Coordinates of C-alpha atoms in Angstrom, one line a residue:
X1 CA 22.5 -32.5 -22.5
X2 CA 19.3 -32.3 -20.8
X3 CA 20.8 -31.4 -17.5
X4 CA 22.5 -28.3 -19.5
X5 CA 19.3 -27.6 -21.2
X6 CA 17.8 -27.3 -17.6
X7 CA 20.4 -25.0 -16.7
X8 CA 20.0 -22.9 -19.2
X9 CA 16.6 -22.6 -18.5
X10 CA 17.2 -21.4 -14.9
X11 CA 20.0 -19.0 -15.6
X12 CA 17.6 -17.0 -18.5
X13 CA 14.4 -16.8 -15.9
X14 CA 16.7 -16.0 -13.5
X15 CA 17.9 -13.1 -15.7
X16 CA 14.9 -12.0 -16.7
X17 CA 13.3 -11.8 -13.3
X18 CA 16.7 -9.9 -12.1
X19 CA 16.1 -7.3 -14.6
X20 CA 12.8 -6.8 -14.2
X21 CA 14.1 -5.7 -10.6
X22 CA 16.6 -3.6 -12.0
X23 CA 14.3 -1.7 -14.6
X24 CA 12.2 -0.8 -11.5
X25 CA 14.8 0.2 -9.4
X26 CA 15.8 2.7 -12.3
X27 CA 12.9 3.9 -12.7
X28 CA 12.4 4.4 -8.8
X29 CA 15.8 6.2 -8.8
X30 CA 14.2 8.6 -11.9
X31 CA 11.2 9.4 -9.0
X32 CA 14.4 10.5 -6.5
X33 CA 16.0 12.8 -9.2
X34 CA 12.4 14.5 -10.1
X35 CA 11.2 14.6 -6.2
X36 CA 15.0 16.2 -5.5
X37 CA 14.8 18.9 -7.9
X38 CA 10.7 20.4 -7.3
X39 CA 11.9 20.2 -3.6
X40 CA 14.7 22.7 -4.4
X41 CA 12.4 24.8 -6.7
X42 CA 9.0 25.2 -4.7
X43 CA 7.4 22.0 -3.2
X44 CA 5.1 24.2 -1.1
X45 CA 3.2 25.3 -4.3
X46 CA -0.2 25.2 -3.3
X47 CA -0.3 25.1 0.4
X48 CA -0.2 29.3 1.0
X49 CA -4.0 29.6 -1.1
X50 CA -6.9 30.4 0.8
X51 CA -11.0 30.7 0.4
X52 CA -12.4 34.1 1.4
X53 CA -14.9 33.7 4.2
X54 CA -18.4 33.2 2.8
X55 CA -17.0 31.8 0.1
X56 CA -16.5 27.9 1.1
X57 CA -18.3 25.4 -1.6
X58 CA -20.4 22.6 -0.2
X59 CA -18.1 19.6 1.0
X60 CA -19.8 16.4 1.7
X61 CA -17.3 14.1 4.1
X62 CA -17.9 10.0 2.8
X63 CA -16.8 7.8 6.0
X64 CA -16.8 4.3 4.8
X65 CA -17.2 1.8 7.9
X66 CA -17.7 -1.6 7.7
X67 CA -17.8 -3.1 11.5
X68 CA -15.4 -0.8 13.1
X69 CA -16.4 -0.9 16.9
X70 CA -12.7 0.1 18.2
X71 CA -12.3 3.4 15.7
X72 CA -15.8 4.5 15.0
X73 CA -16.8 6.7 17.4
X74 CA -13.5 8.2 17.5
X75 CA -13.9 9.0 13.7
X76 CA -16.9 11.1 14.2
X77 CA -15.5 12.8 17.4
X78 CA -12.7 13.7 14.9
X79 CA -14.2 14.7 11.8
X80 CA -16.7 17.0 13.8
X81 CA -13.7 18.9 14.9
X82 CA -13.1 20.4 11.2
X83 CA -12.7 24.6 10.8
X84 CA -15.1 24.5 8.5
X85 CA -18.6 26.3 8.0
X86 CA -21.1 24.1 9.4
X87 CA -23.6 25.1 7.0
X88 CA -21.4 24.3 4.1
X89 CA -20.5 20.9 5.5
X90 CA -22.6 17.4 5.0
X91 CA -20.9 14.4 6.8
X92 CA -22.2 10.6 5.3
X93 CA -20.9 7.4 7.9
X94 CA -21.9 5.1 4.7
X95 CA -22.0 2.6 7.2
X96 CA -22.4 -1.3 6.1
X97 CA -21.9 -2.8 9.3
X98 CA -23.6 -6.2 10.4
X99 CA -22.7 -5.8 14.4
X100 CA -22.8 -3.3 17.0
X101 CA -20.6 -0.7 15.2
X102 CA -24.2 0.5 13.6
X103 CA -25.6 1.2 17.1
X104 CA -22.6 2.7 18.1
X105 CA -22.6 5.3 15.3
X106 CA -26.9 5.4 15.1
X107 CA -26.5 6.6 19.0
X108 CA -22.9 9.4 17.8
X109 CA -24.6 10.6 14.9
X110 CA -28.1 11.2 16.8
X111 CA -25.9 13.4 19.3
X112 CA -23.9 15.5 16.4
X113 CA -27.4 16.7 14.8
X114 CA -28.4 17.5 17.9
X115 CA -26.0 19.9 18.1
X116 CA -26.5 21.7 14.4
X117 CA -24.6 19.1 12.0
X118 CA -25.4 17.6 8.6
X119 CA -24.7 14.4 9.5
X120 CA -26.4 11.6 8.0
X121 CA -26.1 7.8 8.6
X122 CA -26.4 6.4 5.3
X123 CA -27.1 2.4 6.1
X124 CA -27.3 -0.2 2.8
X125 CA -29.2 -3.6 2.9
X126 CA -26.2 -5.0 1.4
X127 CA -22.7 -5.0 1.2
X128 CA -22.8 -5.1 -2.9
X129 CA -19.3 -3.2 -4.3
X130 CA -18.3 -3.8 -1.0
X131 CA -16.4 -0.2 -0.4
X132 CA -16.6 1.2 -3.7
X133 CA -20.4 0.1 -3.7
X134 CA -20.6 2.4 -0.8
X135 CA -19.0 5.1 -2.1
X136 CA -21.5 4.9 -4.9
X137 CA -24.5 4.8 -3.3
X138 CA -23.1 8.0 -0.9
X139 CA -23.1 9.9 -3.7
X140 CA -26.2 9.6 -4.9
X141 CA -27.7 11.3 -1.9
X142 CA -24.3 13.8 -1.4
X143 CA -25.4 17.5 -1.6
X144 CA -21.2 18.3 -2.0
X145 CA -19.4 19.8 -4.9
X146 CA -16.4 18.3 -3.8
X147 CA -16.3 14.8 -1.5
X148 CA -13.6 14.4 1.0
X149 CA -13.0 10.6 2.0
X150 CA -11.8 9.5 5.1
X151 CA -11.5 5.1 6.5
X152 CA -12.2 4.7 9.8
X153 CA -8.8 4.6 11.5
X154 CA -8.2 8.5 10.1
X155 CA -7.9 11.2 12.1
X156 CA -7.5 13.9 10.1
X157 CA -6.2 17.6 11.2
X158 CA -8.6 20.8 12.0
X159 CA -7.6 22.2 9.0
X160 CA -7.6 19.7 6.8
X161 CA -10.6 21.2 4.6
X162 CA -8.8 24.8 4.9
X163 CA -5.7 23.4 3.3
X164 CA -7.2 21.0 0.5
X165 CA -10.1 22.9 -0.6
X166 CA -8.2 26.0 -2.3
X167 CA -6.2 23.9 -4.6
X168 CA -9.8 23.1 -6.8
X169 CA -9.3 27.1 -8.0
X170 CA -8.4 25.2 -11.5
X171 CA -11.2 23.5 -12.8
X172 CA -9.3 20.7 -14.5
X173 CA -7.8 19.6 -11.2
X174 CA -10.3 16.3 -10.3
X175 CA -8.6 15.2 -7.1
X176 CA -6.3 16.2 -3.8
X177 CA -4.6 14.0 -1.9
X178 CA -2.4 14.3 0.9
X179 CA 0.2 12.6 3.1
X180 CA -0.4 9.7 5.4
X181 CA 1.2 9.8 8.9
X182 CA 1.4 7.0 11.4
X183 CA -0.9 7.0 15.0
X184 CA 1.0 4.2 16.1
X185 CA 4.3 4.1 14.3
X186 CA 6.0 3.2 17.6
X187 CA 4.0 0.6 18.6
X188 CA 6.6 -2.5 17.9
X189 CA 8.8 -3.2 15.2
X190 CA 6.3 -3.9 12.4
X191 CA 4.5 -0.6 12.9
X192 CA 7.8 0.9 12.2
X193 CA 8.9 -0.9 9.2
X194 CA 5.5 -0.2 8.0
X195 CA 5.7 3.6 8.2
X196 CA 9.5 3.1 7.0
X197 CA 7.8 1.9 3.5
X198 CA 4.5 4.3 3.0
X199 CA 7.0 7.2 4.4
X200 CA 8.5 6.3 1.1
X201 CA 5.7 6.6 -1.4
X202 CA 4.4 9.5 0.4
X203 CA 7.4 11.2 -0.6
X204 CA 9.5 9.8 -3.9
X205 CA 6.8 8.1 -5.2
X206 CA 3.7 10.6 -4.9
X207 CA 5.5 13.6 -4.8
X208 CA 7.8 12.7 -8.3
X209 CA 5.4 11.4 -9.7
X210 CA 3.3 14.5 -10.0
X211 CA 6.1 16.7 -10.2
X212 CA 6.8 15.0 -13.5
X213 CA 3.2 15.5 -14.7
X214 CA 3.0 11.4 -14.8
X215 CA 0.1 10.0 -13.1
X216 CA -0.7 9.2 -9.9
X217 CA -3.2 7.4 -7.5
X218 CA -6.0 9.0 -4.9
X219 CA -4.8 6.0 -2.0
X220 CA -8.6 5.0 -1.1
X221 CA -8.5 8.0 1.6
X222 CA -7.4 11.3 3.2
X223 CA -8.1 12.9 0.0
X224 CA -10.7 15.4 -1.6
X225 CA -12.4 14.8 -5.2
X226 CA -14.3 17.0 -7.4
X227 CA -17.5 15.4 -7.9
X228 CA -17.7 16.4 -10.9
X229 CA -14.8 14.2 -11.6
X230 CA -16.0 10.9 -10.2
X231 CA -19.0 11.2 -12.3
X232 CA -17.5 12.3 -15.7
X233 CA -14.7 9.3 -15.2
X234 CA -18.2 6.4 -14.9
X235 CA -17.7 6.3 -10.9
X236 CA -16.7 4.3 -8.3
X237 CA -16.7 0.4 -9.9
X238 CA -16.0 -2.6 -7.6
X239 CA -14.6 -5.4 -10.4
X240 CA -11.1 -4.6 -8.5
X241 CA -10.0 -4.5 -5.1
X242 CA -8.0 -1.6 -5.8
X243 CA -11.2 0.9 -6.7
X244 CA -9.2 4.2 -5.9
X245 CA -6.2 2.7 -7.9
X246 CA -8.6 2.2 -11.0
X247 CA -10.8 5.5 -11.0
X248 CA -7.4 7.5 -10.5
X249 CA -6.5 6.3 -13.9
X250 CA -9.6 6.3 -15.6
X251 CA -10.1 10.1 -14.5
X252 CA -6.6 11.1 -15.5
X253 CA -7.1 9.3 -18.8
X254 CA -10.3 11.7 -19.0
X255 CA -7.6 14.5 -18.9
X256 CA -8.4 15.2 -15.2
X257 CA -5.6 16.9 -13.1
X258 CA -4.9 15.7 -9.6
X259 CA -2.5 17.3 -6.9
X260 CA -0.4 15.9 -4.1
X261 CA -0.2 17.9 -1.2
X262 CA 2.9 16.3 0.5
X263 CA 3.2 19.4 3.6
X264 CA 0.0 18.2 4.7
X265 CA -0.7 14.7 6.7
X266 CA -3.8 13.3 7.8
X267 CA -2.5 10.3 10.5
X268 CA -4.2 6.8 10.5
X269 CA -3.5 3.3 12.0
X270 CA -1.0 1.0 10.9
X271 CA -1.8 -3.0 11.4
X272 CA -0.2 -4.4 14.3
X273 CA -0.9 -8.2 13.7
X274 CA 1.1 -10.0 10.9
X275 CA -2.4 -11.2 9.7
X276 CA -3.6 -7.7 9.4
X277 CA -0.9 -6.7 7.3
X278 CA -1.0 -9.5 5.3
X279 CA -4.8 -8.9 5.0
X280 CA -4.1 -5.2 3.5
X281 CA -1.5 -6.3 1.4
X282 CA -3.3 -9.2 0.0
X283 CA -5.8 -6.6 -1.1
X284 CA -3.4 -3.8 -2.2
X285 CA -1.1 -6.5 -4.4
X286 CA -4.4 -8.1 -6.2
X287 CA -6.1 -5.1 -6.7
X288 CA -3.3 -3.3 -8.5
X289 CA -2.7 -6.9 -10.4
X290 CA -6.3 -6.2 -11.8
X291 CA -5.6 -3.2 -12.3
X292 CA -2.8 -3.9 -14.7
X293 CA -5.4 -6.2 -17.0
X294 CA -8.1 -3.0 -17.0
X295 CA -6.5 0.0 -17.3
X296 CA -2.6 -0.5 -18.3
X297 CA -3.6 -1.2 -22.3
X298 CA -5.8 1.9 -22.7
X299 CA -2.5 3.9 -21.1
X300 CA -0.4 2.4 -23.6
X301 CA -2.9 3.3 -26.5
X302 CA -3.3 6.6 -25.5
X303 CA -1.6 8.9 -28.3
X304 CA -1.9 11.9 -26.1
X305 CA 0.3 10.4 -23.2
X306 CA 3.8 10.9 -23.3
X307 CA 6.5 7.6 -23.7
X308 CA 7.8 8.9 -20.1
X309 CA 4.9 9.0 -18.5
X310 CA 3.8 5.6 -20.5
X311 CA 6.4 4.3 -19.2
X312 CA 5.5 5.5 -15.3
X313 CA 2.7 3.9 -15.6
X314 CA 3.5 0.3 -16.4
X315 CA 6.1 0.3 -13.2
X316 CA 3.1 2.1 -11.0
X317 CA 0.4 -0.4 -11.9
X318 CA 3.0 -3.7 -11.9
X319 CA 4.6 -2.6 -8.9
X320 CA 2.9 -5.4 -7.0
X321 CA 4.4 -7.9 -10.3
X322 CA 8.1 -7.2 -8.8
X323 CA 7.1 -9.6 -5.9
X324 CA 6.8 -12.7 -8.4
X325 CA 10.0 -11.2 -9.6
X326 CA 11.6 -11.4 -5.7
X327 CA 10.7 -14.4 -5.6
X328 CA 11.9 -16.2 -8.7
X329 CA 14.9 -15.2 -8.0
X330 CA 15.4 -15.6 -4.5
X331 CA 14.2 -19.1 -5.5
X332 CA 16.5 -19.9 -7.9
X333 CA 19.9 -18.0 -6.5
X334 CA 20.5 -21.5 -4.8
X335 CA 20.3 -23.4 -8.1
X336 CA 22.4 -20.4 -9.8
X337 CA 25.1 -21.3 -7.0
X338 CA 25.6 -25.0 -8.0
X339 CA 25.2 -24.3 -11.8
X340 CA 27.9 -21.4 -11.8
X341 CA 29.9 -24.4 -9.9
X342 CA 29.4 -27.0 -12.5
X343 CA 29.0 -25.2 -15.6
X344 CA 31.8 -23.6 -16.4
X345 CA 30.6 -22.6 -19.8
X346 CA 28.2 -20.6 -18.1
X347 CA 30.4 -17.8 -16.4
X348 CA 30.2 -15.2 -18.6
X349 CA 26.2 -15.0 -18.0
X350 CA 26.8 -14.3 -14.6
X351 CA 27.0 -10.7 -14.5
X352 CA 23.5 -10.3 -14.6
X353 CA 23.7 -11.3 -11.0
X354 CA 25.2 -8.2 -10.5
X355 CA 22.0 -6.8 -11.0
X356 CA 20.6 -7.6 -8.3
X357 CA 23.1 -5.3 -6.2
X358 CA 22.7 -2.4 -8.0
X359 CA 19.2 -2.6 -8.0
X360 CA 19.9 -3.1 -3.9
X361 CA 21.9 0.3 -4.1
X362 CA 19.4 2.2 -6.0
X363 CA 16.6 1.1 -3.8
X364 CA 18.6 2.2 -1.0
X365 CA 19.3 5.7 -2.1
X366 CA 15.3 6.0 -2.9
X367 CA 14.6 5.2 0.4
X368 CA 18.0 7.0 2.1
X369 CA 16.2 10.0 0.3
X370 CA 12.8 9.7 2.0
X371 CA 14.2 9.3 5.5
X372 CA 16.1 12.4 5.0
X373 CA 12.4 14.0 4.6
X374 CA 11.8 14.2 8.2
X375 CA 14.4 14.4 10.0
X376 CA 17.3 17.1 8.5
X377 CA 20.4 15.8 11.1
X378 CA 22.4 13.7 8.7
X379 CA 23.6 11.7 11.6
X380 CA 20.7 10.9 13.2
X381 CA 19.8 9.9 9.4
X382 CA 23.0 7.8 8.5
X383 CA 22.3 5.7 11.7
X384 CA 18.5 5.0 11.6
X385 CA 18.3 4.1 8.0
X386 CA 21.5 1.7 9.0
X387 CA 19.7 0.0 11.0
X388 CA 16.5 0.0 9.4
X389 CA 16.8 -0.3 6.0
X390 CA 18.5 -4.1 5.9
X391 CA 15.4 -5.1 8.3
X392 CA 13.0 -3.6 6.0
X393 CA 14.2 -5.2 3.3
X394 CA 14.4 -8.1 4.4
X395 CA 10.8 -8.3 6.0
X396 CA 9.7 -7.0 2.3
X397 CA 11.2 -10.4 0.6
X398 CA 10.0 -12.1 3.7
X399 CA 6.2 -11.3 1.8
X400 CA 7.7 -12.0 -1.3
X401 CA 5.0 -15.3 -1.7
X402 CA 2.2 -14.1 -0.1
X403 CA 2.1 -10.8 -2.3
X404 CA 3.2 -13.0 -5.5
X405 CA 0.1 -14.7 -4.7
X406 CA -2.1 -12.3 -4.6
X407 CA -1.1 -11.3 -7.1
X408 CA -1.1 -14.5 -9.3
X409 CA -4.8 -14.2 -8.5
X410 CA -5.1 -10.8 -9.9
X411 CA -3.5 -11.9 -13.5
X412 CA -5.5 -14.8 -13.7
X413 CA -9.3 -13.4 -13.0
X414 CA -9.7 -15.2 -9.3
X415 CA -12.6 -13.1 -7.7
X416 CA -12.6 -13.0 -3.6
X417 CA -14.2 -10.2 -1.3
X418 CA -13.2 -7.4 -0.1
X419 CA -11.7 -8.0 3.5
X420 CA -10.5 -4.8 5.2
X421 CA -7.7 -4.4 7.5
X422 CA -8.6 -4.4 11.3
X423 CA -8.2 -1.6 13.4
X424 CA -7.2 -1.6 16.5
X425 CA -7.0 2.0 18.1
X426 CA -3.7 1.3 20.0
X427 CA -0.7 4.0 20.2
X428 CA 1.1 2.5 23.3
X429 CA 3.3 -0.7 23.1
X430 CA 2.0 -1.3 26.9
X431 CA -1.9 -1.8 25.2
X432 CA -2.8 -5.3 24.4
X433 CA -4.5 -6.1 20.5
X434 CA -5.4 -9.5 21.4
X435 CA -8.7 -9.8 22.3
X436 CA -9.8 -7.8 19.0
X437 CA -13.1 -9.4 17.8
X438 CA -11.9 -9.0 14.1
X439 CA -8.5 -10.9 13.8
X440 CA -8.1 -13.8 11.9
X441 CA -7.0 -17.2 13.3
X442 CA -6.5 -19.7 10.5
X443 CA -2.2 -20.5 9.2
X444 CA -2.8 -21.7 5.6
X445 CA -0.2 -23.6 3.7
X446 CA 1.4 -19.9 2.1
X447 CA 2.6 -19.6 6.1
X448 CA 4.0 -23.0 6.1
X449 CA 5.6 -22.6 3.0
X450 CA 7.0 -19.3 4.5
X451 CA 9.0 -21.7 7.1
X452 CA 9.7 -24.0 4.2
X453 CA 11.8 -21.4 2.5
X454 CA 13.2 -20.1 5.7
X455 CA 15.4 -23.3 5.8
X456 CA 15.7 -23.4 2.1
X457 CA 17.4 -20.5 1.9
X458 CA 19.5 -20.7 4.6
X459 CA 20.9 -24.2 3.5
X460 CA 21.6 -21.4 0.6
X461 CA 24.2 -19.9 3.2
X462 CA 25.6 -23.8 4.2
X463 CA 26.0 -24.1 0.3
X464 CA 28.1 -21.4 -0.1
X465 CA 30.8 -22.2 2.4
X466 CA 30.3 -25.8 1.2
X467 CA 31.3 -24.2 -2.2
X468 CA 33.7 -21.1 -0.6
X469 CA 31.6 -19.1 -2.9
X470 CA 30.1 -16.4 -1.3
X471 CA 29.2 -13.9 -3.3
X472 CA 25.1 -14.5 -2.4
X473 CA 25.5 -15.2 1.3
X474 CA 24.1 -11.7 2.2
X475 CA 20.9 -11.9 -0.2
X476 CA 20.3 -15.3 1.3
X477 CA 21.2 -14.1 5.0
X478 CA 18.2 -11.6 4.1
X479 CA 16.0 -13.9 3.0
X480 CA 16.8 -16.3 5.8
X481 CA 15.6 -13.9 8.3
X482 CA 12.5 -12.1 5.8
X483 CA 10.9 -15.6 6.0
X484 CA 11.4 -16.5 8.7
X485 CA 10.2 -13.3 10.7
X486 CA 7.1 -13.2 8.4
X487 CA 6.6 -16.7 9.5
X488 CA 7.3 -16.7 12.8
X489 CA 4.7 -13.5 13.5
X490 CA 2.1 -15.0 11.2
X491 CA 2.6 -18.2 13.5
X492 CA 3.1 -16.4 17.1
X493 CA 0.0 -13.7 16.3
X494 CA -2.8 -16.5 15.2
X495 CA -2.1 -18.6 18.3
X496 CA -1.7 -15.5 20.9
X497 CA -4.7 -13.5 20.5
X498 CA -8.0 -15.2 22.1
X499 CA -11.1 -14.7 19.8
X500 CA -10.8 -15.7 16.2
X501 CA -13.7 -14.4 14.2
X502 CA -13.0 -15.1 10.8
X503 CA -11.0 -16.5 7.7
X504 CA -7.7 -15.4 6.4
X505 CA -8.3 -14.8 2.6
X506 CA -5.1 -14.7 1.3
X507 CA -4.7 -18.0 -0.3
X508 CA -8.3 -18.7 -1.8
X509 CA -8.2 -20.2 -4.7
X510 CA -4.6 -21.1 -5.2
X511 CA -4.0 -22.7 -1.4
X512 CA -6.0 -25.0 0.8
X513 CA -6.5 -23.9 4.4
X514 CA -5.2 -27.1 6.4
X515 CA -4.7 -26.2 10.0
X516 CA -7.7 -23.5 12.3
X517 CA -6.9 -22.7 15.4
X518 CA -8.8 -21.7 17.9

């Protein structure tokens, strides 16, 4: 009785998680049908407007830097370079560094004003509100009507300003953002699976997401604000790691407009280190967790939002929640395989497994779709999102517990610092990013229970032939190889690289730290 009790138990959280999977994947698929049909209508609504000369408002350019000695100096070089008036232009490096990037970027910025800008290096005495507390203090001092924010591994295009600017000429529109591209998309295969998933929400997920009037996010950088905005909506606030995430919403529910610009693409760095990654999406998955606690009710009590866009909403800010959903049941598809073996009773609830596929096929047609958005040769199409997509995927579950972690912490109130993502400035596969000053070194338990579950789930795949029911073996041949690449690199890239500098933060709190290398 108890042992039936038990599996009871398993089969419903199994459900529940799988549908959870499934409701997202729907609503994913609703972004593919609303992206399709702007694209066939006009998706290049506001890239033909222009400002008459003379006519330019003041722009002040926020740089947020926090010890970025490989990127800095190419940042300014970069930003220097924009067709804009000079006199109409203020540049801020809010610049928090503690080593050597500050003299680096005292020593750039000396040489720019030498040569006519408005360049000012704004330098705090603390690192309070860590980047949003930057971005805060920047603006007390900006002289701009409208603030365009770059991070330090951006290199945006000459004509960036040109192109963003002239979509303000409606005064309810608060906020522009644009496209990221990828410097270094080539580098190895975790650059390109990378770009493989933001090359989807740069496309489905931005770009339907306004078309459908819902709301969207400003994504921390290569985007323009009115000032105006940021002010009216109580500024930048640092109580999540995901400040962009949370002033998007509370300036939208303010009734501000914002505007994705999809045709143009400012290019940045992708991580190149496991660690890195993890590092970013540690920050990304928390913050939007906290984000669920602060904003998501006030959405949902909102009588002037529509049920659709309501509805947006809760799948945009619990996005990161479909990782505790992965993993539950990936976890539990082994125990599902020996219960549907022993419990015959049970049968009939087992087509809610076949959720799980369709949410596979839906989530491949979303992404299918943003392939397509590059590259218009069908073959060339078929063949690279072939090969691509089952990695991706895989490598996606593979972070299934470290993100669920995360965000775990983010439900639950755990407070940790904000630890950007190093950059590296590398392009070529030949340059080395080992000897980077700002890697992390440490392999926490979250890695070793990474290669725990690599072996878990592939006695999942012994199981089945043990059982001749195979039905699962491809989800768990997935997850066999997820885990074990993401542990593998997270192993291989803390024992390679030859200066470790500081902790890996994306277990504090819930996971010791029991091995440092060095």
């Amino acid at each position: 009785m108890l042992i039936e009790i038990i599996a009871m138990a398993i089969v419903f959280i199994y459900s529940v998680a799988s549908l959870f999977i499934f409701s997202y994947s729907i609503m994913q698929m609703n972004l593919v049908i609303v992206y399709l049909k702007n694209k066939l209508k006009d998706g290049k609504a506001y890239t033909g407007k222009q400002l008459k000369a003379g006519s330019e408002p003041l722009v002040t350019v926020q740089l947020p830097i926090y010890n970025e000695i490989y990127v800095a100096e190419r940042l300014l070089d970069c930003i220097t370079t924009l067709e804009y008036p000079v006199d109409k232009l203020e540049i801020q490096v809010l610049d928090d560094s503690d080593d050597e990037t500050a003299e680096l970027i005292a020593t750039k910025v000396s040489e720019y004003r030498k040569k006519g800008f408005n360049i000012n290096h704004v330098l705090r005495h603390n690192r309070e509100g860590f980047k949003a507390g930057a971005l805060a203090y920047g603006l007390k001092g900006a002289m701009g009507e409208f603030i365009a924010i770059f991070d330090s591994d951006f290199l945006p295009q000459k004509d960036f300003l040109k192109k963003t600017i002239p979509v303000f000429d409606d005064d309810k529109i608060g906020m522009v953002q644009t496209r990221w591209d990828h410097l270094n998309k080539n580098y190895s295969l975790l650059t390109r699976l990378q770009a493989f998933g933001l090359d989807a929400h740069f496309s489905i997920e931005q770009k339907g997401r306004n078309a459908g009037n819902h709301f969207i996010n400003f994504n921390g950088t290569a985007g323009v604000w009115r000032r105006k905005c940021i002010e009216t909506s109580n500024g930048w606030q640092a109580d999540t790691l995901t400040e962009d995430l949370d002033l998007s919403y509370r300036a939208q529910l303010k009734g501000w407009k914002f505007i994705y610009l999809e045709e143009v693409n400012s290019p940045a760095e992708l991580p190149v280190t496991m660690n890195a990654l993890k590092n970013q999406q540690y920050r990304w998955n928390k913050g939007a967790a906290e984000c669920v606690k602060k904003i998501l009710g006030l959405v949902l009590k909102d009588k002037k939002i529509s049920v659709s866009t309501k509805l947006h909403s809760i799948f945009h800010l619990m996005n990161s929640s479909v990782f505790i959903a992965i993993l539950i049941s990936a976890f539990l598809s082994i125990p599902m395989l020996l219960i549907k073996n022993e419990f015959l009773q049970f049968h009939f609830l087992f087509f809610l497994a076949s959720f799980i596929l369709l949410s596979f096929l839906m989530l491949s047609v979303f992404y299918f779709v943003a392939t397509t958005q590059k590259e218009k040769k069908i073959h060339i199409n078929v063949g690279r999102f072939l090969l691509i997509f089952p990695l991706f995927l895989s490598v996606s579950m593979g972070m299934a517990l470290h993100n669920a972690v995360a965000v775990i912490e983010g439900y639950l109130g755990k407070k940790t610092s904000f630890i950007r993502t190093p950059k590296f400035n590398l392009s070529s596969a030949h340059q080395s990013w080992k000897h980077n000053k700002y890697l992390s070194s440490g392999i926490n338990m979250i890695t070793i229970l990474e290669g725990v579950l690599t072996f878990y789930f592939a006695s999942g795949i012994l199981i089945a032939f043990y059982l001749h029911d195979f039905g699962l073996v491809p989800f768990h041949a997935m997850l066999t190889f997820g885990f074990g690449f993401v542990f593998y690199t997270s192993l291989s890239h803390s024992f390679l690289f030859a200066s470790p500098n500081q902790k890996t933060p994306h277990a504090e709190g819930i996971v010791k730290r029991i091995i440092t290398t060095s």
